[in-house]
Coordinates of C-alpha atoms and ligand atoms in Angstrom, one line a residue:
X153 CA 28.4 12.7 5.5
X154 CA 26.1 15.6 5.9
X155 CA 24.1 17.1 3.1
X156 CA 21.8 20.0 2.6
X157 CA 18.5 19.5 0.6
X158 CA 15.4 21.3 -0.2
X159 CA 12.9 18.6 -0.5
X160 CA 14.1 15.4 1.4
X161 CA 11.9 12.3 -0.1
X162 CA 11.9 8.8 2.1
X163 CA 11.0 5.8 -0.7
X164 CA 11.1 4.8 -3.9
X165 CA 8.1 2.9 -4.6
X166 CA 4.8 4.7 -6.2
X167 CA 4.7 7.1 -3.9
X168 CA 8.5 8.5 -3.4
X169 CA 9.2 8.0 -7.5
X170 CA 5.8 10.2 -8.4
X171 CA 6.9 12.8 -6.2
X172 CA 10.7 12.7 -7.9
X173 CA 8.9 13.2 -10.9
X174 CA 6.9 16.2 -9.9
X175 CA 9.8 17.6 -8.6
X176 CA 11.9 17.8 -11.7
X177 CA 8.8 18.5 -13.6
X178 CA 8.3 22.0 -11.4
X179 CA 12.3 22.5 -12.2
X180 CA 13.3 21.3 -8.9
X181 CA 16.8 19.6 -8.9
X182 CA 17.6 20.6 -5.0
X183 CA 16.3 17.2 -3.6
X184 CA 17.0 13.4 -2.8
X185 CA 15.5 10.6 -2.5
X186 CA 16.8 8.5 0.1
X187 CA 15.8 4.3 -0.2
X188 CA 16.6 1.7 2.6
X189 CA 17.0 -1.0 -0.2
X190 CA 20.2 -1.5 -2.6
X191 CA 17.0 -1.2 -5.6
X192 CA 13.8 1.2 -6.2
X193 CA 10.4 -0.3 -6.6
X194 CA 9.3 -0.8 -3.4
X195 CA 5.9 -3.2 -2.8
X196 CA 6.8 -4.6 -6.2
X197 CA 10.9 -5.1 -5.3
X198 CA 9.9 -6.9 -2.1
X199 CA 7.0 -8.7 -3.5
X200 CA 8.4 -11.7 -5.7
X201 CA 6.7 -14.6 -4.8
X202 CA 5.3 -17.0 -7.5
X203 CA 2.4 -15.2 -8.8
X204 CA 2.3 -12.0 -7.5
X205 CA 0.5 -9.6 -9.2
X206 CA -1.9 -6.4 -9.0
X207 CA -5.6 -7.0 -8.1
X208 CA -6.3 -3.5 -10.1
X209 CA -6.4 -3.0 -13.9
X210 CA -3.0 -2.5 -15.0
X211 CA -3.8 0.3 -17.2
X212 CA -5.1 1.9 -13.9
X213 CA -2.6 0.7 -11.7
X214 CA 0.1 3.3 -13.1
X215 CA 0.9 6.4 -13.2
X216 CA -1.4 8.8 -15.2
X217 CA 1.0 10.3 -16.3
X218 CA 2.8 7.8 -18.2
X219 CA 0.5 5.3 -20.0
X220 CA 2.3 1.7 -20.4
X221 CA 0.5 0.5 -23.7
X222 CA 3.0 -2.3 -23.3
X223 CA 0.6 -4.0 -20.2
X224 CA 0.9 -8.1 -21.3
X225 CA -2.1 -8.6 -19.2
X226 CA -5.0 -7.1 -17.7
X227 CA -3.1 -7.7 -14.3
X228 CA 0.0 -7.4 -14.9
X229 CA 2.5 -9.7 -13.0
X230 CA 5.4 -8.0 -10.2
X231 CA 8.3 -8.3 -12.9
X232 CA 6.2 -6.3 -15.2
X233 CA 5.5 -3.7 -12.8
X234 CA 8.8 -3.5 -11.4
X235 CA 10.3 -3.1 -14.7
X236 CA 7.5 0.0 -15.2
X237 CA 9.0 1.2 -12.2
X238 CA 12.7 1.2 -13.8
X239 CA 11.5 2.9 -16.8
X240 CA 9.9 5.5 -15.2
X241 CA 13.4 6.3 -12.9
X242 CA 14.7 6.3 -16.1
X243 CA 12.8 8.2 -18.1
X244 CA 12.5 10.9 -15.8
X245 CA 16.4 10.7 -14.8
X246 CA 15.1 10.2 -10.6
X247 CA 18.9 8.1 -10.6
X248 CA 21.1 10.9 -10.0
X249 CA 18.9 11.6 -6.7
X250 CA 18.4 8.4 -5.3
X251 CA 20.7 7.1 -2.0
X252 CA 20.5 3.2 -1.9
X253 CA 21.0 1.4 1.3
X254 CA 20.2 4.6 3.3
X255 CA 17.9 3.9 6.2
X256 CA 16.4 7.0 7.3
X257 CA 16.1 6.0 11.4
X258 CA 14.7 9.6 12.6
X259 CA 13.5 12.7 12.0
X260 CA 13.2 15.8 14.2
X261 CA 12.0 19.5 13.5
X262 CA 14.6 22.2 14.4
X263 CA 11.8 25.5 15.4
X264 CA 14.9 27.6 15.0
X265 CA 16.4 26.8 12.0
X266 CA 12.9 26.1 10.9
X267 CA 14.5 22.7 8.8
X268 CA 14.0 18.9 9.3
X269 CA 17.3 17.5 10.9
X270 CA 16.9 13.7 9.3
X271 CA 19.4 10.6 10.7
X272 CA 19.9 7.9 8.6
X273 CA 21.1 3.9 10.1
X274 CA 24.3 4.4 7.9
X275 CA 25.5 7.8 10.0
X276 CA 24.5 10.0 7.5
X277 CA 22.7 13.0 8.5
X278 CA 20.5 15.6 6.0
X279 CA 19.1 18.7 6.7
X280 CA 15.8 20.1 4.6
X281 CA 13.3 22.3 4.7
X282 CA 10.5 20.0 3.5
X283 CA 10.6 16.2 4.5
X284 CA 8.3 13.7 2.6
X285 CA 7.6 10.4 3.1
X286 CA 6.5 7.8 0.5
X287 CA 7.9 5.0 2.9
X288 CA 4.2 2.7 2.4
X289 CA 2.3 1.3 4.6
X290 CA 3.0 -2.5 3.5
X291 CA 6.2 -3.0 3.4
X292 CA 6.5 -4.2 7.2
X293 CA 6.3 -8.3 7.3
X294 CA 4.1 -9.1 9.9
X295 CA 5.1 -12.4 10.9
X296 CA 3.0 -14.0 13.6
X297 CA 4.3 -15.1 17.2
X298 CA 3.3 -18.8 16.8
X299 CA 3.6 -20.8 20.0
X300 CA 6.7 -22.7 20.2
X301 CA 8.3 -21.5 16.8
X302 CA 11.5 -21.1 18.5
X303 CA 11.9 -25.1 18.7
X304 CA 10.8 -25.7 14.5
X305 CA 13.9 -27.0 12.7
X306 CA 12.5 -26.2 9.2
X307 CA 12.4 -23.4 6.8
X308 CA 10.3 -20.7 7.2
X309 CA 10.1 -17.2 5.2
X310 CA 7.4 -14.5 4.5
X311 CA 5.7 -13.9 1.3
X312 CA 7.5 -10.6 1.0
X313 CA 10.6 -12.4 1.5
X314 CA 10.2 -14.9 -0.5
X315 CA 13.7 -18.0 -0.5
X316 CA 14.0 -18.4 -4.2
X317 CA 17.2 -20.6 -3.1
X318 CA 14.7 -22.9 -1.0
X319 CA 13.5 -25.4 -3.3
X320 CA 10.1 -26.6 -2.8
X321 CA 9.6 -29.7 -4.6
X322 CA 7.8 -32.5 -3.0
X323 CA 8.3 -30.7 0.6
X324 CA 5.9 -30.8 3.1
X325 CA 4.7 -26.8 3.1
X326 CA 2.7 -25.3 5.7
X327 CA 0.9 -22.0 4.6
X328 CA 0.0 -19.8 7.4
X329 CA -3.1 -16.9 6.2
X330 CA -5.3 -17.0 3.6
X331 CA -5.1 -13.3 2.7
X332 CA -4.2 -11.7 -1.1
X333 CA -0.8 -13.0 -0.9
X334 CA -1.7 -16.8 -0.2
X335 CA -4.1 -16.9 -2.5
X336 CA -1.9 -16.0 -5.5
X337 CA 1.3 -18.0 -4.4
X338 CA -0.3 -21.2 -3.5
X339 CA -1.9 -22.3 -7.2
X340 CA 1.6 -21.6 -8.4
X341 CA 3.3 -24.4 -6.4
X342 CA 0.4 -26.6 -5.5
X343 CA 1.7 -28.6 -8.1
X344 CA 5.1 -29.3 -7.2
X345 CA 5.2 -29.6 -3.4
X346 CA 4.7 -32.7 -1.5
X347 CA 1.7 -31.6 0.4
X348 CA 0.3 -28.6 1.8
X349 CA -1.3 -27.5 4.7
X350 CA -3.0 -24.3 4.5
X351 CA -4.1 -22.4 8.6
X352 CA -7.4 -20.4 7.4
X353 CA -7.9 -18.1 10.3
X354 CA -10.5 -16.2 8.2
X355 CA -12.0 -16.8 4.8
X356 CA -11.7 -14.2 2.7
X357 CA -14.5 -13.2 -0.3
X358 CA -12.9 -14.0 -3.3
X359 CA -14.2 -12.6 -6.9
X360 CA -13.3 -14.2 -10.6
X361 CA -10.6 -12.8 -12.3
X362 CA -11.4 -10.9 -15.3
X363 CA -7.7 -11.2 -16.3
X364 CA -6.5 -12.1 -19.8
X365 CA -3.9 -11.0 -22.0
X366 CA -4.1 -8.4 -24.2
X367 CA -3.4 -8.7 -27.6
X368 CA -0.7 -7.7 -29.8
X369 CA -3.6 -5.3 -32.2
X370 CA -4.7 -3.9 -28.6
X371 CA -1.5 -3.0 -27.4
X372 CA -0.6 -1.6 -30.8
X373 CA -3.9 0.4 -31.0
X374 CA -2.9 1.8 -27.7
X375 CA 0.5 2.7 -28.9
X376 CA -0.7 4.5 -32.5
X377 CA -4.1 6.5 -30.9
X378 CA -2.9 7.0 -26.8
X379 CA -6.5 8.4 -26.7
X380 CA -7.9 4.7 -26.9
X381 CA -5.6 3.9 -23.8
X382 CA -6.4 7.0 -21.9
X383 CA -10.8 6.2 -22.2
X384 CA -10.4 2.5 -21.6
X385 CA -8.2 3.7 -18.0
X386 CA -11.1 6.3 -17.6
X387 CA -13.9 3.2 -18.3
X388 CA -11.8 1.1 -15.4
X389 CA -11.6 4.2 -13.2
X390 CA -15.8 4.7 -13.1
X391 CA -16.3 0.7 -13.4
X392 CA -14.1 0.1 -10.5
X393 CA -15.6 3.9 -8.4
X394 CA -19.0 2.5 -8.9
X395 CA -18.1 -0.4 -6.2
X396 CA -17.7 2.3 -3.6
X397 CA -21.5 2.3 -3.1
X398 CA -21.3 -0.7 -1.2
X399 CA -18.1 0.1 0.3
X400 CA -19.1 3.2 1.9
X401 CA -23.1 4.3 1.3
X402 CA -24.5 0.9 1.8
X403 CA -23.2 -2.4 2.4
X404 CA -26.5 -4.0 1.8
X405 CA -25.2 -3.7 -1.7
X406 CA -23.2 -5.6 -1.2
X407 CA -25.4 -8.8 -1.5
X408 CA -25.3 -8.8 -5.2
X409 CA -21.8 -9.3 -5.5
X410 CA -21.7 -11.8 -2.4
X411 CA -24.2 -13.5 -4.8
X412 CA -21.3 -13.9 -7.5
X413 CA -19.2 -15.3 -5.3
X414 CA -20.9 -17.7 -3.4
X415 CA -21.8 -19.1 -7.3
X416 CA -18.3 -18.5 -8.6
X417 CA -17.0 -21.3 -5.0
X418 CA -19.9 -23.5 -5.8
X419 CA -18.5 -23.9 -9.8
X420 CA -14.9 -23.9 -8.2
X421 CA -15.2 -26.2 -5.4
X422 CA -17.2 -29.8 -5.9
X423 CA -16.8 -30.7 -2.3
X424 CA -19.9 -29.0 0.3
X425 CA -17.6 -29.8 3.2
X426 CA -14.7 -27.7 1.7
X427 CA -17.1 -24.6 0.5
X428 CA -18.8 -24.9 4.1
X429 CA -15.0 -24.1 5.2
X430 CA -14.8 -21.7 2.7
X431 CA -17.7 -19.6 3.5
X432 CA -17.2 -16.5 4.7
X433 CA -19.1 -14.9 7.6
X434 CA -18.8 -11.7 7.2
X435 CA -20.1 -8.7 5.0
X436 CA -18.0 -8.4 1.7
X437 CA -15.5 -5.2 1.6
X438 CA -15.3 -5.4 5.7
X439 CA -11.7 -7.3 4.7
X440 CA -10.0 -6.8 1.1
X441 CA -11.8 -8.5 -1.1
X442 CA -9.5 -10.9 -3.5
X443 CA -9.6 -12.2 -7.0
X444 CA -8.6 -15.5 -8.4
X445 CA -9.4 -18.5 -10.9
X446 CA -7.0 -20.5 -9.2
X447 CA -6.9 -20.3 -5.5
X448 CA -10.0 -22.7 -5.5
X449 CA -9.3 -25.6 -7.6
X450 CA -5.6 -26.0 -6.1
X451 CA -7.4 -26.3 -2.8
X452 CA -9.5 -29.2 -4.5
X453 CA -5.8 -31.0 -4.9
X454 CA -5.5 -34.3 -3.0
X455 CA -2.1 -33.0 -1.8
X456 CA -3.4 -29.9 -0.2
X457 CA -6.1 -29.8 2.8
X458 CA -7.3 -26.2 4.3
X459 CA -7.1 -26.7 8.0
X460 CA -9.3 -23.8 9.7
X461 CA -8.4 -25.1 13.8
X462 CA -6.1 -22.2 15.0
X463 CA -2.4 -23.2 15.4
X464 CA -1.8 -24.2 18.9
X465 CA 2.1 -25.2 18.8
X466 CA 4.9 -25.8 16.7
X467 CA 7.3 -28.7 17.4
X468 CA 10.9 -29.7 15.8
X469 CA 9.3 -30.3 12.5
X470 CA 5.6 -30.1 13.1
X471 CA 2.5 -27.6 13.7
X472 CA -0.2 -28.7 16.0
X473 CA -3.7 -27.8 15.7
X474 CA -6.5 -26.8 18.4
X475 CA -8.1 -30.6 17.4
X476 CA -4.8 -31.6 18.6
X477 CA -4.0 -33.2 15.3
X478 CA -0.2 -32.9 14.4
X479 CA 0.8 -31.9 11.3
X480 CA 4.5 -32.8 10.1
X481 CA 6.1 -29.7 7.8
X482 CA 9.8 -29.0 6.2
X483 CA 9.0 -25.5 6.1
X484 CA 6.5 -22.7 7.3
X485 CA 5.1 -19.6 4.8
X486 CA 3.6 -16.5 6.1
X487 CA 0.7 -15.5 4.2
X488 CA 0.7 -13.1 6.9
X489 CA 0.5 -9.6 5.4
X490 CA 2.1 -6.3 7.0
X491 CA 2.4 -4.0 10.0
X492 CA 0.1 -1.7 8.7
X493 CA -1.8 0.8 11.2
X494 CA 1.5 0.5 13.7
X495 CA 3.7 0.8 10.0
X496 CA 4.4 4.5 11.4
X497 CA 5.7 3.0 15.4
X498 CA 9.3 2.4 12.8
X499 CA 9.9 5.6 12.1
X500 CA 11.2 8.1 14.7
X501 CA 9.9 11.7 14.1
X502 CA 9.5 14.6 16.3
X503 CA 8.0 17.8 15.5
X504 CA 7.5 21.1 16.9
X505 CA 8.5 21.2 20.7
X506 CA 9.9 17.4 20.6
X507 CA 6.7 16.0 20.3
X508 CA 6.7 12.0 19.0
X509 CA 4.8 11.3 16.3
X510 CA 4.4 7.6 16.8
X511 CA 3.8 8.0 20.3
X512 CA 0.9 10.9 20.2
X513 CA -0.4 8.6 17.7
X514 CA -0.5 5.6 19.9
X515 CA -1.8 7.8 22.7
X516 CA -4.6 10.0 20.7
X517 CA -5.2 7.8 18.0
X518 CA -3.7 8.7 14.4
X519 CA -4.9 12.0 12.8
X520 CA -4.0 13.5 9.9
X521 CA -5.0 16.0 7.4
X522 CA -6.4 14.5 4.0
X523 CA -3.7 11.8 5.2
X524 CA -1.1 14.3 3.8
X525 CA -0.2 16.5 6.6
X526 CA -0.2 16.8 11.0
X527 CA -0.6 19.6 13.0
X528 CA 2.3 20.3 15.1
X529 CA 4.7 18.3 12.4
X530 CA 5.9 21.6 9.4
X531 CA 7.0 21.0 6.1
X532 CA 6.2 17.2 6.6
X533 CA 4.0 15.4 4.3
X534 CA 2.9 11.8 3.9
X535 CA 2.1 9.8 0.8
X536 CA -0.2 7.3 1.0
X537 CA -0.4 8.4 4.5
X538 CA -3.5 7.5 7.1
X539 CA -7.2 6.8 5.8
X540 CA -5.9 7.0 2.4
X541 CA -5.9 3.5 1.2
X542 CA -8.1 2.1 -1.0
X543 CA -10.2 -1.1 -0.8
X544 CA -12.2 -0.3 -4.3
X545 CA -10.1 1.4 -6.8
X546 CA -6.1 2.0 -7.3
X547 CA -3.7 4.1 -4.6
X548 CA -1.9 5.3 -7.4
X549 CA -4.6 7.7 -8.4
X550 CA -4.8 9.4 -4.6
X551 CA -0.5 8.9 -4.7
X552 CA -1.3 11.4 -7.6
X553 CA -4.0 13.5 -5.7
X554 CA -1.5 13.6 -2.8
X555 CA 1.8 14.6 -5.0
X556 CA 0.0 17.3 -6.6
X557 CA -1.2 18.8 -2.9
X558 CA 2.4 18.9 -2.2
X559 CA 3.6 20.3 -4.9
X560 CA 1.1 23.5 -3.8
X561 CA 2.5 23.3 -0.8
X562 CA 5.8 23.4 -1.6
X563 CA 4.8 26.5 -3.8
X564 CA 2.6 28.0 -0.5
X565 CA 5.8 28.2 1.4
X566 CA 8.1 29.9 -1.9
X567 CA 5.5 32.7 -2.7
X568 CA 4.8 33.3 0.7
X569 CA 8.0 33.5 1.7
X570 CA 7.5 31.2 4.3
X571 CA 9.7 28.8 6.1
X572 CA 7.0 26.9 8.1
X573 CA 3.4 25.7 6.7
X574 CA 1.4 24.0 9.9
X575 CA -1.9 22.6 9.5
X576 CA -4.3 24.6 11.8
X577 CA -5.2 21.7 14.3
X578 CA -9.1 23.1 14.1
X579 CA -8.9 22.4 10.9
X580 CA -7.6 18.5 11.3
X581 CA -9.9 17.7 13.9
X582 CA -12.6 19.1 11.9
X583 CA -11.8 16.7 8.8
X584 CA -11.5 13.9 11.6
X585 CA -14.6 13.8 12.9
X586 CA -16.2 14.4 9.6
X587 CA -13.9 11.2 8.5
X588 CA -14.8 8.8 11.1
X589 CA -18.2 10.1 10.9
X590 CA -18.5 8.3 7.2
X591 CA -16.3 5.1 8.3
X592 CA -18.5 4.2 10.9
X593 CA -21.3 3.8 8.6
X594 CA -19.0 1.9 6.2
X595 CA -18.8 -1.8 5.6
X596 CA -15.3 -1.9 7.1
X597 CA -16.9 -1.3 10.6
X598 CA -20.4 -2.5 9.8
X599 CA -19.2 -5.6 8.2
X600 CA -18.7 -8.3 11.0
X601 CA -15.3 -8.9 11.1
X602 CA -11.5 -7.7 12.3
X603 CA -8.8 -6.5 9.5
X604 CA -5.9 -4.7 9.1
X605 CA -8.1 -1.5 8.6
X606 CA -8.5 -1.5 12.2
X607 CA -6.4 -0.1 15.0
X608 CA -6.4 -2.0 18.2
X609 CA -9.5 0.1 19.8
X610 CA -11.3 -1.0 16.2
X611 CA -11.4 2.6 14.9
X612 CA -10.6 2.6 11.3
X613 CA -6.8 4.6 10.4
X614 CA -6.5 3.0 7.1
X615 CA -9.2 3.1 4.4
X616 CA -10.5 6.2 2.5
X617 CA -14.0 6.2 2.6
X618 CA -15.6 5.9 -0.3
X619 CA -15.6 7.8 -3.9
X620 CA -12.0 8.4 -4.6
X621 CA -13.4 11.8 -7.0
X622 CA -14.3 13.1 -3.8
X623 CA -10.9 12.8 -2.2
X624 CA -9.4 13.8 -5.7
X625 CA -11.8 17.5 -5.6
X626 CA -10.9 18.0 -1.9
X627 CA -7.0 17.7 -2.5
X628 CA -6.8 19.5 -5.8
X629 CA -6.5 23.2 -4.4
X630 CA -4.7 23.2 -0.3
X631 CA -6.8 25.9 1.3
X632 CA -4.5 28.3 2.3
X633 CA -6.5 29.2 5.6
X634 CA -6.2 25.4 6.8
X635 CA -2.5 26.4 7.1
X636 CA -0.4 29.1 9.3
X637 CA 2.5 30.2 7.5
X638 CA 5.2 31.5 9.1
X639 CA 8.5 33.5 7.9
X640 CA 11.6 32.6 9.0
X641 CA 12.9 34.9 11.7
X642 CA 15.2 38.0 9.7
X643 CA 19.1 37.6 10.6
X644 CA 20.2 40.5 11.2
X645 CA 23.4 41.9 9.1
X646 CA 26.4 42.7 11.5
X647 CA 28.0 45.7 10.2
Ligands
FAD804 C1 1.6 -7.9 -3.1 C2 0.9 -6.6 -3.2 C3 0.0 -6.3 -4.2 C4 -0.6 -5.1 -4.2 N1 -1.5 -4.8 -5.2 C5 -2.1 -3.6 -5.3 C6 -3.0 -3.3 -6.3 O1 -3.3 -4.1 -7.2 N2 -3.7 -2.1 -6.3 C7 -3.4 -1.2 -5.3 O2 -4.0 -0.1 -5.4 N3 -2.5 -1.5 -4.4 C8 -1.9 -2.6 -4.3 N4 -1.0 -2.9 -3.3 C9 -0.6 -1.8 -2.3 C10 0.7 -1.2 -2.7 O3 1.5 -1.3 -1.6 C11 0.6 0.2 -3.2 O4 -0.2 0.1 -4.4 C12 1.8 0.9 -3.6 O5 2.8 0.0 -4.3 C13 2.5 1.6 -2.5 O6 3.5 2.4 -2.9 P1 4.4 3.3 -1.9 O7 5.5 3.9 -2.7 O8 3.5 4.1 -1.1 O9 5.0 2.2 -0.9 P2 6.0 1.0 -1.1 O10 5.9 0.5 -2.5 O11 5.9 0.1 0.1 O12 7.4 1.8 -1.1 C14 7.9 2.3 0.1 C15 9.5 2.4 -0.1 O13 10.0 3.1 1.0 C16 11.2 2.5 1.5 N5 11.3 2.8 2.9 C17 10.5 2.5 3.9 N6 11.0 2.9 5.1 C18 12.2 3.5 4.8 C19 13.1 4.1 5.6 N7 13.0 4.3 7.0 N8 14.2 4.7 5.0 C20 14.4 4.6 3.7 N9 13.5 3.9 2.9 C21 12.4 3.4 3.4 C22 10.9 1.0 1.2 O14 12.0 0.2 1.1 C23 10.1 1.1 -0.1 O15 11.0 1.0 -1.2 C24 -0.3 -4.1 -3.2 C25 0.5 -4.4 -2.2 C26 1.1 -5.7 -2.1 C27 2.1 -6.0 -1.0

């Protein structure tokens, strides 16, 4: 099947339902929405493991746009979110535009035709003038290469792809990370397995949880007087902004919260030996910082030990450690987390001239501008693209900040009567510099440790730095001199 589209959108979680919705809102109907899974929802369709949840304010962690007064809980739990997903495809009637199952497998700029030519795994192939992609940068499993895995005779699955048909009770469970995954799905079935091993390669800060749920009166207050909803959001926004101090302007500041930590273990954990294990030793922020009532005391469990000797082999139906002590297991869990900075090496575009994005990526190191667009690469636009994630506050808000530059841009190319808009590469190299500039100084590099913010040379491509206003102000009008703008080439009318 081949289809012609205006606006071609890749995802259907936050970022590629937001930008639906601003597309019908401006009038649009000439677009689709093309999904790789048989469901929309993305991060929170994939992510169904026992206690998954957000780590951000509910009542932040959505759209703007449309207010959930409905929120159960302060955090609100995946089926929650995923059914606020539904409801907003629904609401907003994004349906009629989706394509299930539809894996887009390439991309590649036509300078003639001026058009992105799009492939999808199915055969399908799509032709449209503007190509954005909301495809998220954690939705890759990253399963490690673990020594002798081949010869385990066990169960093992990722976090994101979680074996509701395997049934854990009183098996012998190995846990492999100790990242925001792990430490929500292991209190929830600490209890009913066997044992459990957990392989801490890092410890990771971990904050209380100021979680709760709300009441019936609250949730009714916030149905009859939206306004109430709207300033407590706005009270989250600035509480949650304010941590960005120590994020980005000085991680000394980062003591005081360290300090609440450290006291919130010592409560949490009786045992000096197991808190000694548990301490990190690194700055706070320089990894994601997590938050949990729970993760502790299940590690306190006599059927649970935290093992921090790296994993040296796996055998039939055990894991060995670096102590050389052998550790029998019926199946193996990634805590893992995701492809993240190489989450872009999947996807096959080329822009102007045939260039390969992935590959002048892996070669010059990933630049962007504002995350959104590339030089070299028209009419393409990423949501939640490079340096635009968010260790402080919720990606929804820059999804929004992001959907909106679009929707400019989109408008750029109409009134201009443009068929190209190409960020001017000065222009991107400028907001580089200025960007790596303010990272450096960040805890994420000043911290003392390794993360996923990192690419393999240790620059950050991953994290926004700092106050997400500022990101919010710089994205709300697209200077039109960042951009050339070119018309499409007049065909002639044979007579
Ligand atoms: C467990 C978990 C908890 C999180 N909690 C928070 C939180 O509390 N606060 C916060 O700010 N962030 C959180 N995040 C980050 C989260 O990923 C983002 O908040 C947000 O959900 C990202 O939305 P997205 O639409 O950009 O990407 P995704 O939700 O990943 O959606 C991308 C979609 O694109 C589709 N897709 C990808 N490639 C293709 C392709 N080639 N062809 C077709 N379709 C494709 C995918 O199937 C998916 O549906 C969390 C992440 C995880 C994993």
């Amino acid at each position: 099947m081949h289809r012609e589209t205006k606006v071609l959108v890749i995802g259907t979680g936050f970022s590629g339902l937001g930008m639906a919705v601003e597309l019908r809102r401006r009038g649009e109907h000439d677009f689709v929405v093309l999904e790789k899974a048989a469901d929309l929802g993305g991060t929170w369709r994939d992510n169904s493991y026992p206690g998954c949840a957000c780590d951000v304010p509910s009542h932040m962690y959505s759209f703007s746009f449309e207010l959930n007064p409905k929120w159960s809980r302060m955090f609100a739990r995946q089926g929650e979110i995923f059914d606020y997903l539904q409801r907003v495809a629904d609401k907003y009637r994004l349906r009629p535009h989706i394509r299930f199952n539809t894996k887009v497998s390439g991309a590649r700029w036509d300078d003639e035709a001026k058009r992105w030519h799009v492939t999808t795994e199915q055969g399908d192939t799509y032709t449209a003038t503007a190509l954005v992609a909301g495809v998220g940068a954690l939705h890759i499993p990253n399963v490690p290469e673990l020594p002798g895995i081949e010869n385990f005779t066990g169960r093992t699955f990722h976090s994101a792809q979680w074996d509701h048909d395997y049934d854990l009770t009183g098996k012998r469970v190995a846990v492999v990370g100790t990242g925001a995954s792990a430490i929500q799905f292991v209190p929830k079935i600490a209890d009913r397995v066997g044992s459990m091993k957990i392989f801490q390669r890092t410890p990771p800060w971990i904050m209380p949880k100021a979680d709760r749920e709300i009441t019936e009166r609250e949730q009714r207050l916030f149905r009859a007087l939206p306004f109430t909803q709207r300033l407590y959001r706005n009270f989250v926004y600035w509480v949650r902004e304010s941590s960005a101090l120590g994020f980005a302007v000085n991680p000394k500041i980062m003591q005081f919260a360290q300090g609440i930590a450290l006291r919130h273990m010592k409560k949490q954990v009786p045992d000096p030996k197991l808190r000694e294990k548990l301490k990190p030793g690194y700055t706070m922020g320089c990894k994601r910082v997590l938050i949990s009532n729970d993760y502790y005391p299940a590690l306190s469990r006599p059927n649970v030990d935290l093992v921090t000797d790296k994993i040296s082999e796996v055998r039939e139906k055990s894991i060995v450690d670096s102590a050389g002590v052998e550790h029998e297991v019926d199946v193996i869990i990634y805590g893992t987390g995701f492809h993240v900075v190489d989450s872009f090496d999947y996807l096959d575009i080329q822009g102007k001239g045939g260039v390969d994005l992935a590959k002048q990526w892996r070669e010059k190191g990933i630049e962007t501008y504002y995350g959104i667009t590339v030089s070299g690469f028209p009419n393409l636009f990423f949501l939640l693209g490079p340096n635009t994630g968010l260790g402080h506050n919720s990606v929804v808000f820059m999804i929004e900040s992001q959907i909106r530059y679009i929707a400019q841009c989109l408008r750029l190319l109409e009134t201009h009567r443009a068929a190209e808009l190409d960020v001017r590469l000065e222009a991107q190299q400028e907001f580089n510099s200025e960007l790596q500039g303010k990272l450096t100084k960040g805890v994420w590099t000043q911290g003392g440790c390794q993360s996923w913010y990192l690419d393999a040379q240790g620059v950050n491509r991953t994290v926004w730095p700092g106050f997400t206003w500022r990101y919010w102000m710089r994205t709300k009008r697209v200077r039109a001199e960042d951009y050339v703008l070119t018309t499409a080439p007049r065909v002639k009318a044979s007579r």
